[in-house]
Coordinates of N, CA and C in Angstrom, one line a residue:
M71 N 1.2 -1.4 -0.2 CA 0.1 0.0 0.2 C 0.9 1.2 -0.1
K72 N 2.2 1.0 0.9 CA 2.9 2.3 0.7 C 3.3 2.8 -0.5
K73 N 3.5 1.4 -1.5 CA 3.7 1.9 -2.9 C 2.7 3.0 -3.8
I74 N 1.6 2.5 -3.3 CA 0.8 3.5 -4.5 C 0.8 5.1 -3.7
F75 N 1.0 5.3 -2.3 CA 1.2 6.5 -2.2 C 2.4 7.7 -1.9
R76 N 3.4 6.5 -2.2 CA 4.7 7.3 -2.4 C 5.1 8.4 -3.2
N77 N 5.2 9.3 -3.1 CA 5.4 10.5 -3.8 C 3.9 10.8 -4.5
R78 N 2.8 11.3 -4.1 CA 1.9 11.2 -4.7 C 0.8 12.0 -3.7
I79 N 0.4 12.8 -4.1 CA -0.7 13.5 -3.3 C -2.0 12.4 -2.6
K80 N -2.3 12.3 -1.6 CA -3.1 11.4 -1.0 C -4.4 11.0 -1.4
P81 N -5.0 12.4 -1.4 CA -6.7 12.9 -1.5 C -6.7 12.6 -3.0
L82 N -5.8 12.7 -4.0 CA -6.2 12.6 -5.6 C -6.0 11.0 -5.8
V83 N -5.0 10.4 -4.8 CA -5.3 9.0 -5.1 C -6.3 8.2 -4.6
I84 N -6.8 8.6 -3.5 CA -7.8 7.7 -3.2 C -9.2 8.3 -3.9
M85 N -8.9 9.3 -4.6 CA -10.5 9.5 -5.4 C -10.2 8.5 -6.4
Q86 N -8.9 8.5 -7.0 CA -8.7 7.8 -8.1 C -9.0 5.9 -8.0
L87 N -8.5 5.6 -6.7 CA -9.0 4.6 -6.3 C -10.5 4.2 -6.0
L88 N -11.1 5.4 -6.0 CA -12.8 5.0 -5.5 C -13.3 5.0 -7.0
C89 N -12.5 5.8 -8.0 CA -13.1 5.6 -9.7 C -13.1 4.2 -10.3
L90 N -12.0 3.5 -9.5 CA -11.6 2.3 -10.0 C -12.9 1.3 -9.7
I91 N -13.6 1.5 -8.6 CA -14.6 0.5 -8.3 C -15.2 0.2 -9.1
P92 N -16.4 1.5 -9.5 CA -17.4 1.3 -10.4 C -16.8 1.0 -11.8
I93 N -15.7 1.0 -12.1 CA -15.2 0.8 -13.4 C -15.2 -0.8 -13.3
L94 N -14.7 -1.5 -12.1 CA -14.8 -2.6 -12.6 C -15.9 -3.3 -12.6
I95 N -17.0 -2.7 -11.5 CA -18.5 -3.1 -11.6 C -19.3 -3.0 -12.9
L96 N -18.6 -1.6 -13.5 CA -19.3 -1.7 -14.9 C -18.8 -2.8 -16.3
C97 N -17.5 -3.2 -15.8 CA -17.0 -4.1 -17.0 C -17.9 -5.5 -17.0
L98 N -18.2 -5.8 -15.4 CA -19.1 -7.1 -15.5 C -20.6 -6.5 -16.3
F99 N -21.1 -5.3 -16.4 CA -22.2 -5.4 -17.2 C -22.1 -5.3 -18.7
I100 N -20.4 -4.6 -19.2 CA -20.6 -4.3 -20.3 C -20.1 -5.6 -21.4
F101 N -19.2 -6.7 -20.5 CA -18.6 -7.7 -21.0 C -19.4 -8.9 -20.4
K102 N -20.7 -8.6 -20.1 CA -21.4 -9.9 -19.5 C -22.0 -11.3 -20.6
D103 N -22.3 -10.3 -21.9 CA -22.7 -11.3 -23.3 C -22.1 -10.6 -24.2
G104 N -22.4 -10.9 -25.3 CA -21.8 -10.7 -26.7 C -22.7 -9.3 -27.0
N105 N -24.1 -8.7 -26.5 CA -24.6 -7.6 -27.2 C -23.6 -6.3 -26.3
V106 N -23.9 -5.1 -27.0 CA -23.0 -4.2 -26.9 C -24.2 -3.2 -26.0
N107 N -23.9 -2.8 -24.9 CA -24.8 -1.8 -24.1 C -24.0 -0.4 -24.0
F108 N -24.5 0.3 -25.0 CA -23.9 1.7 -25.3 C -24.0 2.7 -23.9
F109 N -25.1 2.3 -23.2 CA -25.3 3.3 -22.1 C -24.2 2.7 -21.0
Y110 N -24.1 1.7 -20.6 CA -23.1 1.2 -19.8 C -21.8 1.5 -20.3
N111 N -21.2 1.5 -21.7 CA -20.2 1.7 -22.0 C -19.9 3.3 -21.9
G112 N -20.8 4.5 -22.6 CA -20.5 5.4 -22.0 C -20.5 6.1 -20.9
I113 N -21.1 5.4 -19.8 CA -20.8 5.5 -18.1 C -19.7 5.1 -18.0
F114 N -18.8 3.8 -18.4 CA -17.6 3.5 -18.3 C -16.7 4.6 -18.8
Q115 N -16.8 5.1 -19.9 CA -16.0 5.9 -20.4 C -15.5 7.5 -19.7
L116 N -17.0 7.8 -19.1 CA -17.3 8.9 -18.4 C -16.4 8.9 -17.1
I117 N -16.3 7.3 -16.4 CA -16.0 7.4 -15.1 C -14.3 7.2 -15.3
F118 N -14.0 6.7 -16.6 CA -12.8 6.5 -17.0 C -11.8 8.0 -17.0
A119 N -12.6 8.9 -17.8 CA -12.4 10.2 -18.1 C -12.1 11.5 -16.8
A120 N -12.9 10.7 -15.7 CA -12.8 11.4 -14.7 C -11.5 10.9 -13.9
F121 N -11.0 9.5 -13.9 CA -10.0 9.0 -13.8 C -9.0 10.0 -14.4
W122 N -8.6 9.8 -15.6 CA -7.6 11.0 -16.2 C -7.5 11.9 -16.0
L123 N -8.5 12.7 -15.9 CA -8.4 14.2 -15.3 C -7.7 14.3 -13.9
L124 N -8.3 13.3 -13.0 CA -7.8 13.3 -11.7 C -5.9 13.3 -11.5
T125 N -5.7 12.3 -12.7 CA -4.3 11.8 -12.6 C -3.7 13.3 -13.4
G126 N -4.7 13.9 -14.3 CA -3.5 15.1 -15.1 C -3.7 16.3 -13.8
I127 N -4.8 16.2 -12.7 CA -4.7 17.3 -11.8 C -3.4 17.1 -10.8
E128 N -3.0 15.8 -10.6 CA -2.1 15.2 -9.7 C -0.7 15.8 -10.2
N129 N -0.8 15.3 -12.0 CA 0.5 15.6 -12.3 C 0.8 17.1 -12.6
I130 N -0.1 17.9 -12.6 CA 0.3 19.4 -12.7 C 0.4 20.0 -11.2
M131 N 0.0 19.3 -10.3 CA 0.7 19.8 -8.7 C 2.0 19.4 -8.9
M132 N 2.1 18.0 -9.3 CA 3.6 17.5 -9.0 C 4.5 18.1 -10.0
K133 N 4.0 19.1 -11.1 CA 4.9 19.8 -11.8 C 5.6 18.6 -13.0
K134 N 4.6 17.7 -13.1 CA 5.2 16.8 -14.2 C 4.3 17.2 -15.4
R135 N 4.9 18.1 -16.2 CA 4.2 18.7 -17.5 C 4.0 18.0 -18.4
G136 N 4.6 16.9 -19.0 CA 4.6 15.9 -20.0 C 3.3 14.8 -19.9
Y137 N 3.4 14.5 -18.7 CA 2.3 13.2 -18.2 C 0.9 14.2 -18.0
S138 N 0.9 15.3 -17.5 CA 0.0 15.9 -17.1 C -0.9 16.2 -18.4
F139 N -0.4 17.0 -19.6 CA -1.0 17.1 -21.1 C -1.4 15.7 -21.6
M140 N -0.6 14.9 -21.3 CA -1.2 13.5 -21.7 C -2.6 13.3 -21.0
S141 N -2.6 13.4 -19.7 CA -3.4 12.9 -18.9 C -4.9 13.8 -19.3
V142 N -4.7 15.1 -19.7 CA -5.8 15.9 -19.8 C -6.3 15.6 -21.4
A143 N -5.3 15.3 -22.3 CA -5.7 14.9 -23.9 C -6.4 13.4 -23.7
L144 N -6.0 12.5 -22.9 CA -6.7 11.3 -22.7 C -8.4 11.7 -22.0
C145 N -8.2 12.4 -21.0 CA -9.8 13.0 -20.4 C -10.3 13.3 -21.4
I146 N -10.0 14.5 -22.4 CA -11.3 14.8 -23.4 C -11.0 13.7 -24.7
I147 N -10.4 12.8 -24.7 CA -10.7 11.9 -26.0 C -11.8 10.8 -25.2
F148 N -11.7 10.5 -24.0 CA -12.6 9.6 -23.6 C -14.1 10.1 -23.1
I149 N -14.2 11.4 -23.0 CA -15.2 12.2 -22.8 C -16.0 12.6 -24.2
Y150 N -15.3 12.7 -25.3 CA -15.9 12.7 -26.6 C -16.3 11.2 -27.3
L151 N -15.6 10.3 -26.6 CA -16.4 8.4 -27.0 C -17.2 8.1 -26.2
A152 N -17.4 8.8 -24.8 CA -18.7 8.6 -24.0 C -19.7 9.4 -24.9
T153 N -19.6 10.4 -25.5 CA -21.1 11.6 -25.9 C -21.1 10.3 -27.2
Q154 N -20.4 10.0 -28.0 CA -20.3 9.2 -29.4 C -21.5 8.1 -28.5
S155 N -20.8 7.4 -27.4 CA -21.5 6.1 -27.0 C -23.0 6.3 -26.6
F156 N -23.1 7.5 -26.0 CA -24.6 7.8 -25.7 C -25.3 8.4 -27.0
Q157 N -25.1 8.8 -27.9 CA -25.7 9.0 -29.0 C -26.0 7.5 -29.7
L158 N -25.4 6.9 -29.8 CA -25.9 5.1 -30.1 C -26.4 4.8 -29.2
A159 N -26.4 4.8 -27.8 CA -27.4 4.0 -27.1 C -28.9 5.2 -27.4
N160 N -28.9 6.1 -28.0 CA -30.3 7.0 -28.1 C -31.0 6.4 -29.5
I161 N -30.0 5.9 -30.4 CA -30.4 5.4 -31.7 C -31.3 4.1 -31.5
K162 N -30.5 3.2 -30.6 CA -31.5 2.0 -30.6 C -32.6 2.2 -29.9

């Protein structure tokens, strides 16, 4: 457990770990059968975007610029993918 918190901002790490719990639960709903449920997929991507946003904020605070830009870019990509998934969920 000390390896997770070493050289990191503890409240942000705890929030990241709390984001991982719903991600794991949603994986059970998404990959349960062969059908694709775009609503759960969109929720999964939004939570994953929040995870990357928290990572980007942490990297900005730790002054790791390269990692922070990459994390925020991944956050934006996952938000875009989530909106596409929600649009596909409304089509059905």
